PDB file of C-alpha atoms and ligand atoms in Angstrom:
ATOM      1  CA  UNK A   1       0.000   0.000   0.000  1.00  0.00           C
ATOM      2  CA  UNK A   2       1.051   3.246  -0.900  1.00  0.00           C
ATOM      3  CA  UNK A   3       1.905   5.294   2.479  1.00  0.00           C
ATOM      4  CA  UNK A   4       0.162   8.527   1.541  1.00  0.00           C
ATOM      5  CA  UNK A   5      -2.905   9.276  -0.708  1.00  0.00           C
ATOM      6  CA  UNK A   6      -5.063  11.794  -1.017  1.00  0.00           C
ATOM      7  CA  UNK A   7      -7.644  12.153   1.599  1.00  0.00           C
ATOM      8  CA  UNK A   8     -10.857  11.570  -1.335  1.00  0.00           C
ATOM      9  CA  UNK A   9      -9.363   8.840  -2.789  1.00  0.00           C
ATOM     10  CA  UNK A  10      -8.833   6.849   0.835  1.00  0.00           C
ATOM     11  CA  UNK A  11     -12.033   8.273   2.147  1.00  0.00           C
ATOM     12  CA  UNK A  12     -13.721   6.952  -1.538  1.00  0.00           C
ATOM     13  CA  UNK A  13     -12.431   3.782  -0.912  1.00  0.00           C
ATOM     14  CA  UNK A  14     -14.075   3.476   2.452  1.00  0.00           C
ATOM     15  CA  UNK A  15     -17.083   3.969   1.270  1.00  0.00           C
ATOM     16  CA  UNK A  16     -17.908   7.477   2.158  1.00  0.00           C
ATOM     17  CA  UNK A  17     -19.226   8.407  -1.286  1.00  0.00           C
ATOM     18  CA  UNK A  18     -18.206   9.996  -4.459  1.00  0.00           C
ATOM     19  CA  UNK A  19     -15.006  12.266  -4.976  1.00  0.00           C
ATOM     20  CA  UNK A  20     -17.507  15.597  -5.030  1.00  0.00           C
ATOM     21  CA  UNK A  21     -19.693  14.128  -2.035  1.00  0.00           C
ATOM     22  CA  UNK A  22     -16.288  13.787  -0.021  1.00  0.00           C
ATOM     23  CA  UNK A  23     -15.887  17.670  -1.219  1.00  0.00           C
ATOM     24  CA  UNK A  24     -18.714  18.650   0.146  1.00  0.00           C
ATOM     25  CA  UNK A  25     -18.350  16.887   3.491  1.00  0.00           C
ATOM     26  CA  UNK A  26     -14.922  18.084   4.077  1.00  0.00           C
ATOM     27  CA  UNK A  27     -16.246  21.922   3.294  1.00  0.00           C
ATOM     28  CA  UNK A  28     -19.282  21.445   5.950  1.00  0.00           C
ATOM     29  CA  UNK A  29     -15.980  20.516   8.334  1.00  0.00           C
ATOM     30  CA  UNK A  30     -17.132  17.182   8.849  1.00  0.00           C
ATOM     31  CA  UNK A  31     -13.521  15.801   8.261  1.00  0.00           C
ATOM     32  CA  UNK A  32     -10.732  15.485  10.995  1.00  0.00           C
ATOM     33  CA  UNK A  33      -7.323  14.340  10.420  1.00  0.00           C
ATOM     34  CA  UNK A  34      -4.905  13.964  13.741  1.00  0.00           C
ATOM     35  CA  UNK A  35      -6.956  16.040  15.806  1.00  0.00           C
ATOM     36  CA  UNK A  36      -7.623  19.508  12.424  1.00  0.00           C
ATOM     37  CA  UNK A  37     -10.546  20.047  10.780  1.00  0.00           C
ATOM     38  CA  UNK A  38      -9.723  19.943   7.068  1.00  0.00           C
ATOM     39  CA  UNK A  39      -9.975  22.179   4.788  1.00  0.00           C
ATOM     40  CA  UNK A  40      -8.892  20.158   1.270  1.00  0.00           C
ATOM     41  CA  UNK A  41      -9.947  17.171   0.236  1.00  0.00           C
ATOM     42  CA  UNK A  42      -6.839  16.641  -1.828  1.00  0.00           C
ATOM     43  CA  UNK A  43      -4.456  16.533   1.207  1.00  0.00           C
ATOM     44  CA  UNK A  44      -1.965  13.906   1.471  1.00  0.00           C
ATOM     45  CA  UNK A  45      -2.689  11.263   4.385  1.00  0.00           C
ATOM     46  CA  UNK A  46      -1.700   8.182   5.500  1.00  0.00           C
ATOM     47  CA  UNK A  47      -4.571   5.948   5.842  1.00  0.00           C
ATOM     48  CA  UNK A  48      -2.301   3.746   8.024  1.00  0.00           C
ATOM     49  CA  UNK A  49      -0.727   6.098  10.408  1.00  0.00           C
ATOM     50  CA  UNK A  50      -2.938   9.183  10.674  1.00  0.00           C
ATOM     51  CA  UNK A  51      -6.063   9.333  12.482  1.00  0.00           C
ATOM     52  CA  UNK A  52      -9.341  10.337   9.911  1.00  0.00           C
ATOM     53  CA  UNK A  53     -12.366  11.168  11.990  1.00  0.00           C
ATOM     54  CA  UNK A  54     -15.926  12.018   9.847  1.00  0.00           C
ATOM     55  CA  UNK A  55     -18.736  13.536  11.614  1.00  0.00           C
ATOM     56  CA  UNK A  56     -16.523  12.614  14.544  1.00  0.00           C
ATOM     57  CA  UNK A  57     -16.637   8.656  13.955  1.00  0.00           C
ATOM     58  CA  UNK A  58     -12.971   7.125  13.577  1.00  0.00           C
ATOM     59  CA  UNK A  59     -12.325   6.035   9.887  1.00  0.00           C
ATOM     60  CA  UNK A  60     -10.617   2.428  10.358  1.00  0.00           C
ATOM     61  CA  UNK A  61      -8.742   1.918   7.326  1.00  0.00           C
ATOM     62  CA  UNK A  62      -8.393  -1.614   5.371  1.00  0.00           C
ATOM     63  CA  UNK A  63      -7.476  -1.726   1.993  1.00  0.00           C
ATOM     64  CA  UNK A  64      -8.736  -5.130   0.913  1.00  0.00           C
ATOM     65  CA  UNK A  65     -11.725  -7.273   1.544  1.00  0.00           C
ATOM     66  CA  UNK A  66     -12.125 -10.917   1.570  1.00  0.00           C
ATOM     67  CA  UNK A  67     -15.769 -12.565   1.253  1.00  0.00           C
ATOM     68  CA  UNK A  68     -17.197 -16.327   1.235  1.00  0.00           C
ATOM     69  CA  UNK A  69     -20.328 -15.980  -0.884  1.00  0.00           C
ATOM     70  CA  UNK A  70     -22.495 -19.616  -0.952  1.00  0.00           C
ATOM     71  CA  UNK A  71     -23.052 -18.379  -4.792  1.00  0.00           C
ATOM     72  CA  UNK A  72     -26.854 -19.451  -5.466  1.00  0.00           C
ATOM     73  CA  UNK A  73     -27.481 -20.671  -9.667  1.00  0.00           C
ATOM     74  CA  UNK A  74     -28.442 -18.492 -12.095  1.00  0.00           C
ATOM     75  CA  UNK A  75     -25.777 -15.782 -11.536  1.00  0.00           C
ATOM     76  CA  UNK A  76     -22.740 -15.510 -13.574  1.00  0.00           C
ATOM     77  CA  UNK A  77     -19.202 -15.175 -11.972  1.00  0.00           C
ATOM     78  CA  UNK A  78     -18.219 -11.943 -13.490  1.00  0.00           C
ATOM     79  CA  UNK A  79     -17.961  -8.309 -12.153  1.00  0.00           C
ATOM     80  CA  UNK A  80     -20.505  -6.775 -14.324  1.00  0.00           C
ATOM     81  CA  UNK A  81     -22.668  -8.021 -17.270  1.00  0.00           C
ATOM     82  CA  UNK A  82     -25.170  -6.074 -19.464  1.00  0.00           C
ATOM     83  CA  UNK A  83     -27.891  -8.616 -19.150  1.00  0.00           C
ATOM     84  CA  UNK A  84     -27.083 -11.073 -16.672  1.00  0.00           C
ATOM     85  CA  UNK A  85     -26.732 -10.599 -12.889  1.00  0.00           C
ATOM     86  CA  UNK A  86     -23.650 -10.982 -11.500  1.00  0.00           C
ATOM     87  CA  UNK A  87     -22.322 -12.846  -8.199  1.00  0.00           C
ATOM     88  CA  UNK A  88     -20.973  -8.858  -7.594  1.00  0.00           C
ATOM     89  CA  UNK A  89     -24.886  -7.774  -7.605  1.00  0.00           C
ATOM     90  CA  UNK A  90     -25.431  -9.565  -4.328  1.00  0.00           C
ATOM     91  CA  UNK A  91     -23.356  -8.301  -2.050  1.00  0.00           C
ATOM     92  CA  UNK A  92     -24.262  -4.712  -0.457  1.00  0.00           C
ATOM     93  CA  UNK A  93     -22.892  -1.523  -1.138  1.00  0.00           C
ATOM     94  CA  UNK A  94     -20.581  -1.793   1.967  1.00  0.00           C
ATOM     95  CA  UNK A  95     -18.765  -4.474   0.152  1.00  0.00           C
ATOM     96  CA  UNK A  96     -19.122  -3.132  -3.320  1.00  0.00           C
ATOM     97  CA  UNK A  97     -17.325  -0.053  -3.231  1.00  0.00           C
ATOM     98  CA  UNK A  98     -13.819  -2.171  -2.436  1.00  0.00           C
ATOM     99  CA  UNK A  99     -14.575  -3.497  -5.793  1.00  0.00           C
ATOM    100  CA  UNK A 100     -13.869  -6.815  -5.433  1.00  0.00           C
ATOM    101  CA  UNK A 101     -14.104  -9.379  -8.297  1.00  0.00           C
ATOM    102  CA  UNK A 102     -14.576 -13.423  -7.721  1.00  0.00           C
ATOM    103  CA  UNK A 103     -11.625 -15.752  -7.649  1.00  0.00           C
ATOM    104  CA  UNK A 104     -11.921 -18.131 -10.680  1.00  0.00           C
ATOM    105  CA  UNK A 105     -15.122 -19.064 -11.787  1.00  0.00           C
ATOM    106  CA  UNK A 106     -18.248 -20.886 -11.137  1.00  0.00           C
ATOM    107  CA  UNK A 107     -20.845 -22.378 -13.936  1.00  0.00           C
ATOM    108  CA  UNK A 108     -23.979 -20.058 -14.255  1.00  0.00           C
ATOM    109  CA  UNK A 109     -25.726 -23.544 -12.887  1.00  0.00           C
ATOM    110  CA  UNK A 110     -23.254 -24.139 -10.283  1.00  0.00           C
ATOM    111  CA  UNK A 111     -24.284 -23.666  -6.367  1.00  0.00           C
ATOM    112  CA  UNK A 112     -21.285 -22.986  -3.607  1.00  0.00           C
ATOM    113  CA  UNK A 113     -18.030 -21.634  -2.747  1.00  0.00           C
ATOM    114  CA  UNK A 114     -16.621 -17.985  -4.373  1.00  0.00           C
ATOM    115  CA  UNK A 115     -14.299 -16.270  -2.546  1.00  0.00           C
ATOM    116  CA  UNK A 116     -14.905 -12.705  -3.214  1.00  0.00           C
ATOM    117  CA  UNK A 117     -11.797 -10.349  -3.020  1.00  0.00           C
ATOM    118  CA  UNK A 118      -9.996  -7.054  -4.404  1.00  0.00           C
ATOM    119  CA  UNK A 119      -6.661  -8.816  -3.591  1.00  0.00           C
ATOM    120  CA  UNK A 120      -5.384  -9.547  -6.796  1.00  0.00           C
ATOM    121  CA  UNK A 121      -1.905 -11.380  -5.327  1.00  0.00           C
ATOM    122  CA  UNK A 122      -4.162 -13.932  -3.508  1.00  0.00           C
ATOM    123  CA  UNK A 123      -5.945 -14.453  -6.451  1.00  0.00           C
ATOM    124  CA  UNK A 124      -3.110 -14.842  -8.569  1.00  0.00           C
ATOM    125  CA  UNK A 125      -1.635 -17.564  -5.496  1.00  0.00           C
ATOM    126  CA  UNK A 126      -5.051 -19.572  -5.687  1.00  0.00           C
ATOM    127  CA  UNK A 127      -5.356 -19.613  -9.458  1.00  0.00           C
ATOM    128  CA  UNK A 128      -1.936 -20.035 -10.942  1.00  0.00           C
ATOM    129  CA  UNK A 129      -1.913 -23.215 -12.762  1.00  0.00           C
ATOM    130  CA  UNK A 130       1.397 -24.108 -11.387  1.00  0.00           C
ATOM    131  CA  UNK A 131       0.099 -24.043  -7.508  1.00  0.00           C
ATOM    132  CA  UNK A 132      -2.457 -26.777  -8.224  1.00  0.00           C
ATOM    133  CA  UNK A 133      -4.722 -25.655  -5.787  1.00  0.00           C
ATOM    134  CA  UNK A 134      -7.119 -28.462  -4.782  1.00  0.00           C
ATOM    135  CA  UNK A 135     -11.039 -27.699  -5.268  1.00  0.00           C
ATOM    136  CA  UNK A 136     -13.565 -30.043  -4.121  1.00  0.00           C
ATOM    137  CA  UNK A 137     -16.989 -29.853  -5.704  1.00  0.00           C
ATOM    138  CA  UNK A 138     -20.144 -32.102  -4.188  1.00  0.00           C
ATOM    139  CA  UNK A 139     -21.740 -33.351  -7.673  1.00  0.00           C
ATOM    140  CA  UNK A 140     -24.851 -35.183  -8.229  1.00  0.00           C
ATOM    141  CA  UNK A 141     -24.805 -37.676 -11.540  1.00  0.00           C
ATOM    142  CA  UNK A 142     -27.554 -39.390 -13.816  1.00  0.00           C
ATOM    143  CA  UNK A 143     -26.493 -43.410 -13.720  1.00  0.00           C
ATOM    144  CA  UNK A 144     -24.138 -45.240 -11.616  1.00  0.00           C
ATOM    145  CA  UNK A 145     -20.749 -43.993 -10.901  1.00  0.00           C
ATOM    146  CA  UNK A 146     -18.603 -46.877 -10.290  1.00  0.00           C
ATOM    147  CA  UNK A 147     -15.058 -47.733  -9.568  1.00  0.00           C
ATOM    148  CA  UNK A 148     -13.695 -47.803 -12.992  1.00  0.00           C
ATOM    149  CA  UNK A 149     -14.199 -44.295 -12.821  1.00  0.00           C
ATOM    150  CA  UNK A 150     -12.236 -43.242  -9.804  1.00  0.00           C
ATOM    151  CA  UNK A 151      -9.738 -45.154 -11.149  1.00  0.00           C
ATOM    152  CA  UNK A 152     -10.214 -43.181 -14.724  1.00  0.00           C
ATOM    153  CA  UNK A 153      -9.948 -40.201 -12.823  1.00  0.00           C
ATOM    154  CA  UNK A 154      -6.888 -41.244 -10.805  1.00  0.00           C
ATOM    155  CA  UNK A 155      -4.980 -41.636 -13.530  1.00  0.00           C
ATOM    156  CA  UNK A 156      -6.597 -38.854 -15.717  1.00  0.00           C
ATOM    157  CA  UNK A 157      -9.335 -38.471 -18.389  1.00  0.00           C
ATOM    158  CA  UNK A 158      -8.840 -37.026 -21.827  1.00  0.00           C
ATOM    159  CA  UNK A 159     -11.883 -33.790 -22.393  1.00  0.00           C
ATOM    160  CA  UNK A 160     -13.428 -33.310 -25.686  1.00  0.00           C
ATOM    161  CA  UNK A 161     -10.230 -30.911 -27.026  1.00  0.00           C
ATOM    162  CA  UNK A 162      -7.919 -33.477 -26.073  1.00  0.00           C
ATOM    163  CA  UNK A 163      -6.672 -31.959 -22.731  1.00  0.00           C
ATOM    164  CA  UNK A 164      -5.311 -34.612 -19.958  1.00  0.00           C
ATOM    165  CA  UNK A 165      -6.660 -33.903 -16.793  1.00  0.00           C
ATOM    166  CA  UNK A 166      -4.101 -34.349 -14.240  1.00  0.00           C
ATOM    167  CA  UNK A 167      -5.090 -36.882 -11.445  1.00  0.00           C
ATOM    168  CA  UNK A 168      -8.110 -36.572  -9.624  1.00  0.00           C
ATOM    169  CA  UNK A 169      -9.767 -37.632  -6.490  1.00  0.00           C
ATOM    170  CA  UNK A 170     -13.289 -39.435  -6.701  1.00  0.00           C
ATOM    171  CA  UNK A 171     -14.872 -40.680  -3.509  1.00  0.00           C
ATOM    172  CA  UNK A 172     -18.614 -42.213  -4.566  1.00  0.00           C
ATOM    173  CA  UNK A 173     -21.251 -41.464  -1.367  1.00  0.00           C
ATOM    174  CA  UNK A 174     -23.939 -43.023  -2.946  1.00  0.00           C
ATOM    175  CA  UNK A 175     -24.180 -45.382  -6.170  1.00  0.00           C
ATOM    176  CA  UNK A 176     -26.881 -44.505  -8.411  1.00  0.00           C
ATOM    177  CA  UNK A 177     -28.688 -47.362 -10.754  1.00  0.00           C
ATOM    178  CA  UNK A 178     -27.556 -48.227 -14.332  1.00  0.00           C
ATOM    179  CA  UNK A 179     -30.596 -47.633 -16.189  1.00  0.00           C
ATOM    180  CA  UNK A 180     -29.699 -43.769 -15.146  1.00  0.00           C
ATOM    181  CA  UNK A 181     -32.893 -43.494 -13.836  1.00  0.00           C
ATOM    182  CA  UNK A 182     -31.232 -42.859 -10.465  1.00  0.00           C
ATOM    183  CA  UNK A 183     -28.170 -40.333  -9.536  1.00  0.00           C
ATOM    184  CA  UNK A 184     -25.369 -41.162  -8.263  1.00  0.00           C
ATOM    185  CA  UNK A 185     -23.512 -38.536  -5.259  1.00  0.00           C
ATOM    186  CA  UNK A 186     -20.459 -37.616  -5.518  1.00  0.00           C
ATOM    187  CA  UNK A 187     -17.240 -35.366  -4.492  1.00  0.00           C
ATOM    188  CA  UNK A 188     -14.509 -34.683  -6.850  1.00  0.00           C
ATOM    189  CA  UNK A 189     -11.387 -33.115  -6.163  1.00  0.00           C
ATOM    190  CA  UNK A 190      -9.184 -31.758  -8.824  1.00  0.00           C
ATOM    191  CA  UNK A 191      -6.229 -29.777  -8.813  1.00  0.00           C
ATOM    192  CA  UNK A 192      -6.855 -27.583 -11.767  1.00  0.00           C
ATOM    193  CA  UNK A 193      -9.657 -25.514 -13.404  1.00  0.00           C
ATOM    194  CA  UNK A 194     -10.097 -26.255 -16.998  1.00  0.00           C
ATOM    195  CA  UNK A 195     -13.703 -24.443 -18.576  1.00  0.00           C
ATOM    196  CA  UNK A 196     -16.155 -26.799 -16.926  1.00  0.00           C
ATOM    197  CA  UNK A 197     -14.169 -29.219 -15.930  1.00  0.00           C
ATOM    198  CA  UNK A 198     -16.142 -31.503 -13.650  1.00  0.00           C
ATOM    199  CA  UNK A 199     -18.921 -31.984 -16.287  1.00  0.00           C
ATOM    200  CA  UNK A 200     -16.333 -32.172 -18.658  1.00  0.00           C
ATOM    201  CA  UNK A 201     -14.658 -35.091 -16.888  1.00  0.00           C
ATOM    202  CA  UNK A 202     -18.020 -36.948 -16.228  1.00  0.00           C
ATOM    203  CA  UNK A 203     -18.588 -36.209 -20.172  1.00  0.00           C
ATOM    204  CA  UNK A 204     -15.274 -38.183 -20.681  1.00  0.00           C
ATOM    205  CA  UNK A 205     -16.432 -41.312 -19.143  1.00  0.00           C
ATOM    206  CA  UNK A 206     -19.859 -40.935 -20.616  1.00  0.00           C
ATOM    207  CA  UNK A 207     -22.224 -39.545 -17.559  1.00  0.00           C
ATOM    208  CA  UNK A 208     -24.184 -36.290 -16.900  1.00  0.00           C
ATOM    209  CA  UNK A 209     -23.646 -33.884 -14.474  1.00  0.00           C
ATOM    210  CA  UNK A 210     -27.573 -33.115 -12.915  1.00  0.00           C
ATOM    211  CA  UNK A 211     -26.067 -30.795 -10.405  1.00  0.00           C
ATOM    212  CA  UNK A 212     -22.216 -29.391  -9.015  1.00  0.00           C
ATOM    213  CA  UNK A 213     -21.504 -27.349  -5.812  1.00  0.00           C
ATOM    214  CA  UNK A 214     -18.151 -26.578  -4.580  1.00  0.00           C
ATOM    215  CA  UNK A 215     -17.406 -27.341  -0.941  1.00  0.00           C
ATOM    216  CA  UNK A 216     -13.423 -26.196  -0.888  1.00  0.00           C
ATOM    217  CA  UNK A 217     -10.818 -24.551  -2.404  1.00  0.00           C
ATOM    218  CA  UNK A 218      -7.351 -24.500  -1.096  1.00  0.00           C
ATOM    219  CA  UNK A 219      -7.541 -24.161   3.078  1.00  0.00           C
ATOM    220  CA  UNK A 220     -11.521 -22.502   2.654  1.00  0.00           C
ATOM    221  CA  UNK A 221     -14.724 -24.615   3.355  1.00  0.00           C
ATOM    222  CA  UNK A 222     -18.098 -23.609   2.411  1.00  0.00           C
ATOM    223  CA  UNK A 223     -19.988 -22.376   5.322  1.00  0.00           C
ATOM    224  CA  UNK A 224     -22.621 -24.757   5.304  1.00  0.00           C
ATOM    225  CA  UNK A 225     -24.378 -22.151   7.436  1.00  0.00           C
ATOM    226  CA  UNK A 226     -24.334 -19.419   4.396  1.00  0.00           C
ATOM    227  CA  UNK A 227     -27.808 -20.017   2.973  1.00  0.00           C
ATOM    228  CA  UNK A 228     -27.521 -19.586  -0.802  1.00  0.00           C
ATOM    229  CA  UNK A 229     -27.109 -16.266  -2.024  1.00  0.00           C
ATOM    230  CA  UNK A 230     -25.148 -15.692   1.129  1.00  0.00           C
ATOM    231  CA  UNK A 231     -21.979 -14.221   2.480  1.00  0.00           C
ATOM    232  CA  UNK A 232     -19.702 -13.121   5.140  1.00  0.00           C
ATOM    233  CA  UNK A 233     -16.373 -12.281   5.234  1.00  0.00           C
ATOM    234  CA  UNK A 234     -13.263 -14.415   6.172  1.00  0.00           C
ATOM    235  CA  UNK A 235     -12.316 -15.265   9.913  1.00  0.00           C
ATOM    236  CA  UNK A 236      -8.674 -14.414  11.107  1.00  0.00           C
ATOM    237  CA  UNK A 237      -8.189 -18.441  11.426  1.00  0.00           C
ATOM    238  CA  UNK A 238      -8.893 -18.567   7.018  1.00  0.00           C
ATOM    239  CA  UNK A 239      -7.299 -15.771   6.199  1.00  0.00           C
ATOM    240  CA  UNK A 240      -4.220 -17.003   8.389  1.00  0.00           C
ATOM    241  CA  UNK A 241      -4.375 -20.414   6.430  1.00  0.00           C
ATOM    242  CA  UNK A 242      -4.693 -18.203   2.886  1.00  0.00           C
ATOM    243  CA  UNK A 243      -1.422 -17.450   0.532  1.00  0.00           C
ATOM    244  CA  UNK A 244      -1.088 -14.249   1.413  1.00  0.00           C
ATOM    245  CA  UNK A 245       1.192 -12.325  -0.023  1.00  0.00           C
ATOM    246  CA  UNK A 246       2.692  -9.869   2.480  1.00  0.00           C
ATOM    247  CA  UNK A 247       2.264  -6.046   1.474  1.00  0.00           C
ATOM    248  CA  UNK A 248       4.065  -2.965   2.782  1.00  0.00           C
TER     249      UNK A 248
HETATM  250  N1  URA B 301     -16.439 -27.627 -13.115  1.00  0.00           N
HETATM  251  C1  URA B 301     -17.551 -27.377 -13.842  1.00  0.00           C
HETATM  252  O1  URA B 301     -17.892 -28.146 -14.735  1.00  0.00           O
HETATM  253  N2  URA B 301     -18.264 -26.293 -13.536  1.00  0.00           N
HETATM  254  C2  URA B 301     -17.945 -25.443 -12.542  1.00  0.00           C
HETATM  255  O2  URA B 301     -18.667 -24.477 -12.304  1.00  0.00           O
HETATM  256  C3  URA B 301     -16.790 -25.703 -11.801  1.00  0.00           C
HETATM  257  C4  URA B 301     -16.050 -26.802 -12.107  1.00  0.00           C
END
């Protein structure tokens, strides 16, 4: 982080409004900083070390945010969309204005875990395909799921474009029927995150994804207390198990 900034731009980021709202609260004197009323809204200030007070209420600086959302279907995992709604949409305003984006992506159809964050180094640490970062997703499957398949998936399954899946983990809860009249239950873990790659996989050995959910990624497990559509942010005990990258 950047020591000083102007005064709009950290007050902005907090949430307190637009650059000309700001304006107009630090000309009614509603603005402190280490003890002065302020008088320009351009002043240099250290979020980290100087004290901001606004209508006498302590400003408590943080520069990034770092929300679970249980991400509900029929929302796409993108920041903004001309027709769709976004997994951005349902978070409140007090969330929103740190403008944080969702790390990797979830299926329009797909229920579960999205961590939520402006932190683009953590993001970078939990999606590089190089730190195989182990996702587990709960899946439900049209037919029998047997053990030839967690033994195709152990070694790796070849996708429609001829990608090799690197070894995967399949642990079968509950065997569906042959005649695919029943589903089989499922959780898949995978240490990669090809486009779709879960229904891909199943695709590969000739089955049908009905309906996916993820339940981890790296150190985080969904809240199963986050009703869909819900969020909170991270607890001191996951963020301490998260890659992240120190910052000055
Ligand atoms: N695999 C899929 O097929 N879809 C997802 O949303 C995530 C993993």
């Amino acid at each position: 982080m950047k020591t000083k900034q102007r005064l709009d731009k950290i007050l902005a980021h907090m949430g307190f409004g637009t650059r000309s709202e700001i304006k107009r609260l630090v000309k009614a004197g509603e603005v402190e900083v280490n003890g002065s009323t302020v008088k320009d809204s351009g002043l240099q200030v250290n979020p980290a070390a100087d004290t901001i007070l606004v209508a006498g209420e302590q400003v408590v600086y943080r520069e990034y945010i770092y929300v679970m959302l249980n991400k509900p279907q029929g929302v796409i995992s993108a920041t903004e969309d001309t027709r769709e709604r976004t997994v951005i949409d349902l978070l409140p305003e007090e969330y929103r204005h740190f403008e944080p984006f969702p790390v990797g992506r979830l299926d329009k159809d797909t229920e579960g875990l999205l961590l939520l964050t402006n932190d683009g180094q953590l993001a970078h640490q939990l999606l590089s395909p190089r730190k195989h970062v182990p996702k587990t997703y709960y899946a439900e499957v049209a037919g029998r799921v047997d053990s030839r398949d967690e033994e195709a998936f152990a070694k790796g399954v070849t996708l429609d474009d001829g990608y090799e899946t690197m070894p995967a983990k399949l642990v079968i809860l509950k065997q569906g029927d042959p005649e695919q009249s029943q589903l089989s239950r499922i959780e898949l873990t995978i240490q990669e995150g090809k486009f779709h790659q879960v229904k891909r996989m199943f695709e590969a050995v000739g089955k049908k994804v009905v309906y996916l959910k993820r339940i981890t990624m790296g150190p985080l497990l969904l809240d199963e207390h986050l009703p869909l559509g819900g969020y909170r942010e991270l607890t001191e005990a996951e963020l301490a198990a998260l890659p992240l990258v120190k910052k000055e």
